[in-house]
Amino acid sequence: MHALQTQNGNVPSAVGGEAGRSIELAPGVALAGFVMRFERNEEVFAEEEDADFVYKVISGAVRDVRILADGRRQIGAFHMPGDVFGLECGEQHRYSAEAVVDCEIALVRRAALERAALRDGTTARKLWALTAGDLLKLQDHMLLLARKTARERVASFLMRMSGRAAAGDAFDLPMSRLDIADHLGLTIETVSRAFTQLERDHAIAMPAARRIVLNDRLALAEG
Amino acid sequence: MHALQTQNGNVPSAVGGEAGRSIELAPGVALAGFVMRFERNEEVFAEEEDADFVYKVISGAVRDVRILADGRRQIGAFHMPGDVFGLECGEQHRYSAEAVVDCEIALVRRAALERAALRDGTTARKLWALTAGDLLKLQDHMLLLARKTARERVASFLMRMSGRAAAGDAFDLPMSRLDIADHLGLTIETVSRAFTQLERDHAIAMPAARRIVLNDRLALAEG
DNA sequence: CGTCCCCTTGAGTTATTTCAACACTCGTGG
DNA sequence: CCACGAGTGTTGAAATAACTCAAGGGGACG
């Protein structure tokens, strides 16, 4: 089975004891689970795989990926530390999830979560709130994909990835230009040019390709 | 308050008795509600409005709309008869909903639904399933917006709107080319050209601008 | 030191948008 | 009955944003 044996033959190492470490999936919703390490580019779960677990990023970053028949790739979202992902209402995952960099990820059995939700209305509501939160984020992203220019898409992306970083703060992007392009519906070249252009316009500084310093005026470029 | 008094001063007419008509929101989840008529282009609810009701299309069609500061418009989804919409986890609607054509829409008080869900785990799960279903649809739409060509977007859209109609069947689109464009992230001209092109290639026939007859080969154009 | 991977940049191409004109339908009112 | 205007859809021509193809730079690592 997958969580203990990935398709590429790796055996991700369990950390913190297989048994009963408490994982907080939402405020006030903590269940027994365990933590595993995943290497850069390792698959956390695959499309069509049974959704037996729910996941939470402890450290690192995760992308979820879907592929069109002819190879076109789309990254639906990046999951950062603290984010819960892979929570499905149906029986199977509809997309695959991969570690962007080396990760620690907590796993909770979905069956346990479902039981808790069925017993307790408050837990059920928080579960629903998780899915509803994903929906809200996706709605914003849809607007970005449908109506924003390349420059605006990259600016919006940087604003989101900066998290609580203020103007003047530096932060690191864990993902490659290709990942960003596949998330924003662009090509790597267009993403690269947008970065260059934002830097030229003093909306950001780039001490390194993946290290970003924000300027106030980036917010204006968001559209 | 909105459901009884819309922003444009109209008073939508209640139908079937204000009190206690039973509305089925999901299989096995039926609550007391009432039915109202909305005219073409009338607002069902507004962005930022308190989400006091959950809605179900009885007849007609509804679009949900979000507007960017500079006027760019995006239609997140069309809701057809049988679809539930406007179900929020938070307190406010994040987008507005408008009648595409004259509609009959059932309303259920959200408070009643929340109470039912809190009491009964099965109801809570079905509520969650509704939101999760919206999320799945939106994920497909995201892929369309991010990675498909204009022709593929229109073909995919027609496949979805055709519902159970088979090749050779005709069906009517309730919405304008502008609505379609704003749903697919295109301009009206590009949408119009894609229709013309699909007809020229015998993927569809168009007895009228909004009346479509499918051909098998439309599926190939989907991408 | 060489190789691989990732990122950037330039030049030419293309899909889509923009701007403009025109056709069609449907009410309304003369 | 016809003229008129508003709303909607189609088409053409020019402009442009993003893509494709191609080359080269730089860091990490064996």
Coordinates of C-alpha atoms (C1' of nucleotides) in Angstrom, one line a residue:
Chain A
M1 CA 0.0 0.0 0.0
H2 CA 1.1 3.4 -0.9
A3 CA 1.9 5.4 2.1
L4 CA 4.4 2.8 3.2
Q5 CA 5.7 1.9 -0.3
T6 CA 5.7 4.4 -3.1
Q7 CA 5.5 3.6 -6.7
N8 CA 9.2 4.3 -7.3
G9 CA 10.2 1.8 -4.8
N10 CA 11.3 4.2 -2.1
V11 CA 10.4 3.5 1.5
P12 CA 9.8 6.9 3.1
S13 CA 11.1 6.9 6.6
A14 CA 8.7 7.3 9.4
V15 CA 9.6 9.9 12.0
G16 CA 8.4 10.5 15.5
G17 CA 7.0 7.0 16.0
E18 CA 4.5 5.3 13.8
A19 CA 2.0 5.1 16.5
G20 CA -0.3 7.8 17.8
R21 CA 1.4 11.1 17.5
S22 CA -1.3 13.7 17.7
I23 CA -1.8 15.8 14.5
E24 CA -3.9 18.9 14.5
L25 CA -5.8 19.1 11.2
A26 CA -7.8 22.1 12.2
P27 CA -8.2 24.3 15.3
G28 CA -9.5 21.9 17.9
V29 CA -9.4 18.8 15.6
A30 CA -6.4 16.6 16.5
L31 CA -6.2 13.0 15.6
A32 CA -3.6 10.2 16.0
G33 CA -1.3 10.1 13.1
F34 CA 2.4 9.8 12.2
V35 CA 5.1 11.7 10.3
M36 CA 7.0 10.7 7.2
R37 CA 9.8 12.1 5.2
F38 CA 9.6 12.5 1.4
E39 CA 12.5 13.4 -0.8
R40 CA 12.4 16.1 -3.4
N41 CA 10.2 15.1 -6.4
E42 CA 8.9 12.0 -4.6
E43 CA 5.2 11.3 -5.0
V44 CA 3.1 11.6 -1.8
F45 CA 0.0 10.1 -3.5
A46 CA -1.0 9.3 -7.0
E47 CA -4.0 10.2 -9.1
E48 CA -6.7 7.5 -8.8
E49 CA -5.1 6.1 -5.7
D50 CA -7.5 5.4 -2.8
A51 CA -7.7 8.3 -0.5
D52 CA -6.9 6.5 2.7
F53 CA -5.0 9.3 4.3
V54 CA -5.2 13.0 4.9
Y55 CA -1.9 14.9 4.9
K56 CA -0.5 18.0 6.6
V57 CA 2.8 19.6 5.7
I58 CA 5.2 19.9 8.6
S59 CA 8.1 21.2 6.7
G60 CA 9.0 21.6 3.0
A61 CA 6.5 22.2 0.2
V62 CA 4.1 20.0 -1.8
R63 CA 2.6 20.5 -5.3
D64 CA -0.5 18.9 -6.6
V65 CA -0.3 18.0 -10.2
R66 CA -2.7 17.0 -12.9
I67 CA -1.7 15.9 -16.4
L68 CA -3.8 16.2 -19.6
A69 CA -3.7 13.2 -22.0
D70 CA -1.2 15.0 -24.3
G71 CA 1.2 15.8 -21.5
R72 CA 0.1 19.4 -20.7
R73 CA 0.7 19.8 -16.9
Q74 CA -1.1 21.9 -14.4
I75 CA -0.2 22.5 -10.8
G76 CA -3.4 23.2 -8.9
A77 CA -1.9 24.4 -5.7
F78 CA 1.3 24.5 -3.6
H79 CA 1.0 23.4 0.0
M80 CA 3.2 25.0 2.6
P81 CA 3.9 24.1 6.2
G82 CA 0.7 24.0 8.2
D83 CA -1.5 23.3 5.2
V84 CA -3.7 20.2 5.1
F85 CA -4.1 18.5 1.7
G86 CA -5.3 15.4 0.1
L87 CA -8.6 15.5 1.9
E88 CA -11.2 13.9 -0.5
C89 CA -14.9 13.5 -0.1
G90 CA -14.9 10.6 -2.6
E91 CA -12.9 7.4 -2.5
Q92 CA -10.0 8.3 -4.7
H93 CA -7.6 11.2 -5.2
R94 CA -8.3 13.2 -8.4
Y95 CA -4.7 14.4 -8.8
S96 CA -1.3 13.4 -7.6
A97 CA 0.8 15.2 -5.0
E98 CA 4.6 15.5 -5.1
A99 CA 7.2 16.9 -2.7
V100 CA 8.7 20.1 -4.2
V101 CA 11.7 19.8 -1.8
D102 CA 12.5 17.3 1.0
C103 CA 9.5 17.3 3.3
E104 CA 8.2 16.1 6.5
I105 CA 4.5 15.3 6.2
A106 CA 2.0 14.1 8.8
L107 CA -0.5 11.5 7.9
V108 CA -3.9 10.8 9.5
R109 CA -6.1 7.9 8.5
R110 CA -9.2 9.2 6.7
A111 CA -11.4 6.6 8.3
A112 CA -10.5 7.9 11.7
L113 CA -11.4 11.4 10.6
E114 CA -14.6 10.4 9.1
R115 CA -15.6 8.5 12.2
A116 CA -14.8 11.6 14.3
A117 CA -16.9 13.8 12.0
L118 CA -19.8 11.5 12.0
R119 CA -19.9 11.5 15.8
D120 CA -19.3 15.1 16.3
G121 CA -21.0 17.9 14.4
T122 CA -18.4 20.5 15.3
T123 CA -15.6 18.3 13.8
A124 CA -17.7 17.7 10.7
R125 CA -18.1 21.5 10.3
K126 CA -14.4 22.1 10.5
L127 CA -13.8 19.4 7.9
W128 CA -16.2 21.1 5.7
A129 CA -14.5 24.4 6.4
L130 CA -11.2 23.0 5.2
T131 CA -12.7 22.0 1.8
A132 CA -14.6 25.3 1.6
G133 CA -11.3 27.1 2.2
D134 CA -9.7 25.2 -0.7
L135 CA -12.7 26.2 -2.8
L136 CA -12.2 29.9 -2.0
K137 CA -8.5 29.8 -2.9
L138 CA -9.3 28.0 -6.1
Q139 CA -11.9 30.7 -7.0
D140 CA -9.3 33.4 -6.7
H141 CA -6.9 31.3 -8.7
M142 CA -9.5 30.8 -11.4
L143 CA -9.9 34.6 -11.7
L144 CA -6.1 34.9 -12.1
L145 CA -6.0 32.3 -14.8
A146 CA -8.9 33.6 -16.7
R147 CA -8.3 37.3 -16.6
K148 CA -4.8 38.4 -15.5
T149 CA -1.7 39.1 -17.6
A150 CA 1.5 37.2 -17.1
R151 CA 3.0 40.1 -15.1
E152 CA -0.1 40.2 -12.8
R153 CA -0.1 36.5 -12.4
V154 CA 3.5 36.4 -11.2
A155 CA 2.9 39.4 -8.9
S156 CA -0.2 37.8 -7.4
F157 CA 1.8 34.6 -6.9
L158 CA 4.6 36.3 -5.1
M159 CA 2.2 38.2 -2.9
R160 CA 0.6 34.9 -1.9
M161 CA 3.9 33.1 -1.4
S162 CA 5.4 35.8 0.7
G163 CA 2.9 34.9 3.4
R164 CA 3.4 37.2 6.3
A165 CA 6.6 38.7 4.9
A166 CA 6.4 42.5 4.7
A167 CA 8.0 44.8 2.1
G168 CA 11.7 44.7 2.6
D169 CA 11.7 41.1 3.9
A170 CA 13.4 38.4 1.9
F171 CA 11.9 34.9 1.4
D172 CA 12.7 31.9 -0.6
L173 CA 10.7 30.1 -3.2
P174 CA 11.0 26.4 -2.9
M175 CA 9.8 25.7 -6.4
S176 CA 11.3 25.9 -9.9
R177 CA 10.3 28.3 -12.7
L178 CA 8.7 25.3 -14.4
D179 CA 6.5 24.6 -11.4
I180 CA 5.5 28.3 -11.2
A181 CA 4.7 28.3 -14.9
D182 CA 2.5 25.2 -14.6
H183 CA 0.7 26.8 -11.7
L184 CA 0.1 30.1 -13.5
G185 CA -0.8 28.7 -16.9
L186 CA 2.3 30.2 -18.5
T187 CA 5.6 29.0 -20.0
I188 CA 8.9 29.1 -18.1
E189 CA 10.2 31.8 -20.4
T190 CA 7.3 34.0 -19.8
V191 CA 7.6 33.5 -16.0
S192 CA 11.3 34.3 -16.2
R193 CA 10.7 37.5 -18.2
A194 CA 8.0 38.6 -15.7
F195 CA 10.4 38.2 -12.8
T196 CA 13.0 40.2 -14.7
Q197 CA 10.5 42.9 -15.6
L198 CA 9.3 43.1 -12.0
E199 CA 12.8 43.5 -10.8
R200 CA 13.6 46.1 -13.4
D201 CA 10.5 48.1 -12.3
H202 CA 11.7 47.8 -8.6
A203 CA 8.6 45.8 -7.5
I204 CA 11.0 43.1 -6.3
A205 CA 14.7 42.4 -5.9
M206 CA 16.2 39.0 -6.6
P207 CA 19.5 38.3 -4.8
A208 CA 19.1 34.8 -6.3
A209 CA 16.7 33.2 -8.7
R210 CA 14.6 31.8 -5.9
R211 CA 15.2 34.5 -3.3
I212 CA 12.8 37.4 -3.4
V213 CA 12.7 40.7 -1.6
L214 CA 9.4 42.5 -1.9
N215 CA 8.8 46.2 -2.5
D216 CA 5.5 47.9 -1.6
R217 CA 4.8 48.6 -5.2
L218 CA 4.4 44.9 -6.0
A219 CA 0.9 45.1 -4.7
L220 CA 0.1 47.6 -7.5
A221 CA 1.3 45.0 -10.1
E222 CA -1.2 42.5 -8.9
G223 CA -4.1 43.8 -11.0
Chain B
M1 CA -33.2 42.2 3.5
H2 CA -32.2 40.9 0.3
A3 CA -34.2 37.8 -0.6
L4 CA -37.4 39.7 -0.2
Q5 CA -36.2 43.0 -1.6
T6 CA -33.5 43.1 -4.3
Q7 CA -31.1 46.0 -4.8
N8 CA -32.9 47.2 -7.9
G9 CA -36.1 47.6 -6.1
N10 CA -37.8 44.5 -7.5
V11 CA -39.9 42.4 -5.2
P12 CA -39.4 38.9 -6.6
S13 CA -42.7 37.0 -6.3
A14 CA -42.9 34.0 -4.0
V15 CA -44.5 30.9 -5.5
G16 CA -45.9 27.8 -4.0
G17 CA -46.5 29.4 -0.6
E18 CA -43.9 31.2 1.6
A19 CA -44.2 28.6 4.2
G20 CA -42.7 25.2 4.4
R21 CA -42.5 23.7 0.9
S22 CA -40.0 20.9 1.2
I23 CA -36.8 21.4 -0.9
E24 CA -34.4 18.6 -1.5
L25 CA -30.9 20.0 -1.4
A26 CA -29.2 16.6 -1.7
P27 CA -30.3 13.0 -1.8
G28 CA -32.1 12.5 1.5
V29 CA -31.6 16.1 2.7
A30 CA -34.9 18.0 2.4
L31 CA -35.7 21.1 4.3
A32 CA -38.5 23.6 4.5
G33 CA -38.1 26.4 2.0
F34 CA -39.9 28.4 -0.6
V35 CA -39.7 29.2 -4.3
M36 CA -39.2 32.6 -5.9
R37 CA -39.1 33.9 -9.4
F38 CA -36.3 36.0 -10.7
E39 CA -36.3 37.9 -14.0
R40 CA -33.5 37.7 -16.6
N41 CA -30.4 39.6 -15.3
E42 CA -31.9 40.0 -11.8
E43 CA -29.5 39.6 -9.0
V44 CA -30.2 36.6 -6.7
F45 CA -27.6 37.6 -4.2
A46 CA -24.7 40.1 -4.1
E47 CA -21.0 39.8 -3.3
E48 CA -20.4 40.6 0.4
E49 CA -24.1 40.0 1.2
D50 CA -24.8 37.9 4.2
A51 CA -25.2 34.3 3.2
D52 CA -28.6 33.7 4.9
F53 CA -29.9 31.3 2.3
V54 CA -29.0 28.4 0.2
Y55 CA -30.4 28.2 -3.3
K56 CA -31.5 25.5 -5.8
V57 CA -32.4 26.1 -9.4
I58 CA -35.9 24.8 -10.2
S59 CA -36.0 26.2 -13.8
G60 CA -33.9 28.6 -15.8
A61 CA -30.2 29.2 -15.3
V62 CA -28.0 31.2 -12.9
R63 CA -24.4 32.6 -13.4
D64 CA -22.1 33.5 -10.6
V65 CA -20.0 36.5 -11.3
R66 CA -17.0 38.2 -9.8
I67 CA -15.6 41.5 -10.9
L68 CA -12.0 42.7 -10.8
A69 CA -11.5 46.3 -9.7
D70 CA -10.9 47.5 -13.2
G71 CA -14.1 45.9 -14.5
R72 CA -12.7 42.6 -15.8
R73 CA -15.5 40.1 -15.3
Q74 CA -15.4 36.3 -14.6
I75 CA -18.2 33.9 -14.5
G76 CA -17.2 31.1 -12.2
A77 CA -20.0 28.7 -13.0
F78 CA -23.5 28.3 -14.5
H79 CA -26.1 26.7 -12.4
M80 CA -28.7 24.6 -14.2
P81 CA -32.0 23.1 -12.9
G82 CA -31.3 20.8 -10.0
D83 CA -28.1 22.5 -9.0
V84 CA -27.6 23.9 -5.5
F85 CA -25.7 27.1 -5.3
G86 CA -24.8 29.9 -2.8
L87 CA -23.8 27.5 -0.1
E88 CA -21.1 29.2 1.9
C89 CA -19.1 28.0 4.9
G90 CA -18.4 31.6 5.9
E91 CA -20.8 34.3 6.7
Q92 CA -20.8 36.2 3.4
H93 CA -21.1 35.4 -0.3
R94 CA -17.8 35.9 -2.1
Y95 CA -19.4 36.5 -5.5
S96 CA -22.8 37.6 -6.8
A97 CA -25.3 35.4 -8.6
E98 CA -27.6 36.5 -11.4
A99 CA -30.4 35.0 -13.3
V100 CA -29.3 34.3 -16.9
V101 CA -33.0 33.9 -18.0
D102 CA -36.2 34.1 -16.1
C103 CA -35.9 31.6 -13.2
E104 CA -37.6 29.8 -10.5
I105 CA -35.3 29.3 -7.5
A106 CA -35.9 27.5 -4.3
L107 CA -34.5 29.1 -1.1
V108 CA -33.7 27.4 2.2
R109 CA -32.6 29.3 5.3
R110 CA -28.9 28.4 5.9
A111 CA -29.5 28.5 9.7
A112 CA -31.9 25.6 9.4
L113 CA -29.5 23.7 7.3
E114 CA -26.6 24.3 9.7
R115 CA -28.8 23.1 12.6
A116 CA -29.7 19.9 10.8
A117 CA -26.1 19.3 9.9
L118 CA -24.9 19.8 13.5
R119 CA -27.5 17.4 14.8
D120 CA -27.0 14.7 12.1
G121 CA -23.6 13.5 10.9
T122 CA -25.1 12.1 7.7
T123 CA -26.6 15.5 6.7
A124 CA -23.3 17.2 7.5
R125 CA -21.5 14.8 5.2
K126 CA -23.9 15.5 2.4
L127 CA -23.3 19.2 2.9
W128 CA -19.6 18.6 2.7
A129 CA -20.1 16.5 -0.4
L130 CA -21.9 19.4 -2.1
T131 CA -18.9 21.7 -1.5
A132 CA -16.5 19.0 -2.5
G133 CA -18.4 18.5 -5.7
D134 CA -18.1 22.2 -6.5
L135 CA -14.4 21.9 -5.8
L136 CA -14.0 19.1 -8.3
K137 CA -15.8 21.0 -11.0
L138 CA -13.7 24.0 -10.4
Q139 CA -10.5 21.9 -10.6
D140 CA -11.5 20.8 -14.1
H141 CA -12.4 24.3 -15.1
M142 CA -9.0 25.5 -13.8
L143 CA -7.3 23.1 -16.1
L144 CA -9.4 24.4 -19.0
L145 CA -8.4 28.0 -18.2
A146 CA -4.8 27.3 -17.7
R147 CA -4.0 24.9 -20.5
K148 CA -6.7 24.7 -23.3
T149 CA -7.0 26.6 -26.5
A150 CA -10.0 28.7 -27.4
R151 CA -11.4 25.9 -29.6
E152 CA -10.9 23.3 -26.9
R153 CA -12.5 25.5 -24.3
V154 CA -15.6 26.0 -26.3
A155 CA -15.8 22.3 -27.2
S156 CA -15.4 21.3 -23.5
F157 CA -18.0 23.9 -22.6
L158 CA -20.5 22.5 -25.1
M159 CA -19.9 19.0 -23.9
R160 CA -20.7 20.0 -20.4
M161 CA -23.7 22.1 -21.3
S162 CA -25.1 19.3 -23.5
G163 CA -25.8 17.3 -20.3
R164 CA -27.3 14.0 -21.3
A165 CA -27.9 15.0 -24.9
A166 CA -26.4 12.5 -27.3
A167 CA -24.8 13.2 -30.7
G168 CA -27.6 14.3 -33.1
D169 CA -29.7 15.9 -30.3
A170 CA -30.3 19.6 -30.3
F171 CA -30.2 21.7 -27.1
D172 CA -30.4 25.4 -26.3
L173 CA -27.9 27.5 -24.6
P174 CA -29.5 30.0 -22.2
M175 CA -26.6 32.3 -22.0
S176 CA -25.1 34.9 -24.3
R177 CA -21.7 34.8 -26.0
L178 CA -20.5 37.4 -23.5
D179 CA -21.4 35.1 -20.6
I180 CA -19.7 32.2 -22.3
A181 CA -16.6 34.3 -23.0
D182 CA -16.4 35.5 -19.4
H183 CA -16.8 31.9 -18.2
L184 CA -14.0 30.6 -20.5
G185 CA -11.6 33.5 -20.1
L186 CA -11.9 34.6 -23.7
T187 CA -13.5 37.5 -25.6
I188 CA -16.9 37.4 -27.4
E189 CA -15.2 37.6 -30.8
T190 CA -13.0 34.6 -30.0
V191 CA -15.9 32.6 -28.8
S192 CA -17.9 33.4 -31.8
R193 CA -15.0 32.4 -34.1
A194 CA -14.6 29.1 -32.2
F195 CA -18.3 28.3 -32.8
T196 CA -18.0 29.1 -36.5
Q197 CA -14.9 27.0 -36.7
L198 CA -16.5 24.0 -34.9
E199 CA -19.5 24.3 -37.3
R200 CA -17.3 24.5 -40.4
D201 CA -15.5 21.4 -39.2
H202 CA -18.8 19.6 -38.7
A203 CA -18.2 19.1 -34.9
I204 CA -21.6 20.9 -34.3
A205 CA -24.5 22.4 -36.2
M206 CA -26.1 25.7 -35.3
P207 CA -29.7 26.1 -36.5
A208 CA -29.6 29.3 -34.4
A209 CA -26.9 31.1 -32.4
R210 CA -28.0 29.5 -29.2
R211 CA -29.2 26.2 -30.5
I212 CA -26.6 23.5 -30.9
V213 CA -26.6 20.1 -32.4
L214 CA -23.7 17.9 -31.4
N215 CA -21.7 15.6 -33.6
D216 CA -19.6 12.8 -32.3
R217 CA -16.4 14.4 -33.4
L218 CA -16.9 17.3 -30.9
A219 CA -15.5 15.0 -28.2
L220 CA -12.2 15.0 -30.2
A221 CA -12.0 18.7 -30.1
E222 CA -12.1 18.8 -26.3
G223 CA -8.4 18.4 -25.9
Chain C
dC1 C1' 37.2 19.9 -15.1
dG2 C1' 33.1 18.4 -17.1
dT3 C1' 28.2 17.5 -16.8
dC4 C1' 23.7 18.4 -15.5
dC5 C1' 20.1 21.3 -14.3
dC6 C1' 18.0 25.6 -14.0
dC7 C1' 17.5 30.2 -15.4
dT8 C1' 17.7 34.0 -18.6
dT9 C1' 17.6 36.3 -23.0
dG10 C1' 16.9 37.1 -28.0
dA11 C1' 14.4 36.5 -32.4
dG12 C1' 10.6 35.0 -34.9
dT13 C1' 5.9 33.0 -34.9
dT14 C1' 1.2 32.5 -33.5
dA15 C1' -3.2 32.6 -30.9
dT16 C1' -5.9 35.8 -29.1
dT17 C1' -7.3 40.5 -28.5
dT18 C1' -8.7 44.9 -30.1
dC19 C1' -11.0 47.9 -33.1
dA20 C1' -14.3 48.5 -36.5
dA21 C1' -18.1 47.4 -39.4
dC22 C1' -22.1 45.1 -40.5
dA23 C1' -26.2 41.7 -40.1
dC24 C1' -30.1 39.9 -37.7
dT25 C1' -34.1 39.9 -34.4
dC26 C1' -37.3 41.9 -31.7
dG27 C1' -40.1 45.3 -29.6
dT28 C1' -42.0 50.0 -29.8
dG29 C1' -44.2 53.8 -31.8
dG30 C1' -45.4 56.6 -35.7
Chain D
dC1 C1' -47.2 48.5 -42.1
dC2 C1' -42.8 50.3 -41.8
dA3 C1' -39.1 52.9 -39.3
dC4 C1' -36.2 53.0 -35.6
dG5 C1' -33.1 51.6 -31.9
dA6 C1' -31.3 48.4 -28.7
dG7 C1' -29.3 44.2 -28.0
dT8 C1' -26.8 40.3 -29.8
dG9 C1' -23.8 37.8 -33.0
dT10 C1' -20.5 37.5 -36.8
dT11 C1' -16.6 38.8 -39.6
dG12 C1' -12.3 41.3 -41.2
dA13 C1' -7.9 43.6 -40.4
dA14 C1' -4.4 45.2 -37.4
dA15 C1' -2.0 45.0 -33.0
dT16 C1' -0.1 42.5 -29.2
dA17 C1' 0.8 39.2 -25.4
dA18 C1' 2.5 35.0 -24.9
dC19 C1' 4.7 31.0 -27.0
dT20 C1' 8.3 28.5 -29.5
dC21 C1' 12.8 27.7 -30.8
dA22 C1' 17.5 28.5 -30.0
dA23 C1' 21.6 29.9 -27.6
dG24 C1' 24.3 30.8 -23.6
dG25 C1' 25.4 31.7 -18.5
dG26 C1' 26.0 30.0 -13.9
dG27 C1' 25.9 27.1 -9.9
dA28 C1' 26.2 22.4 -7.8
dC29 C1' 28.3 18.2 -7.7
dG30 C1' 30.9 14.2 -8.9

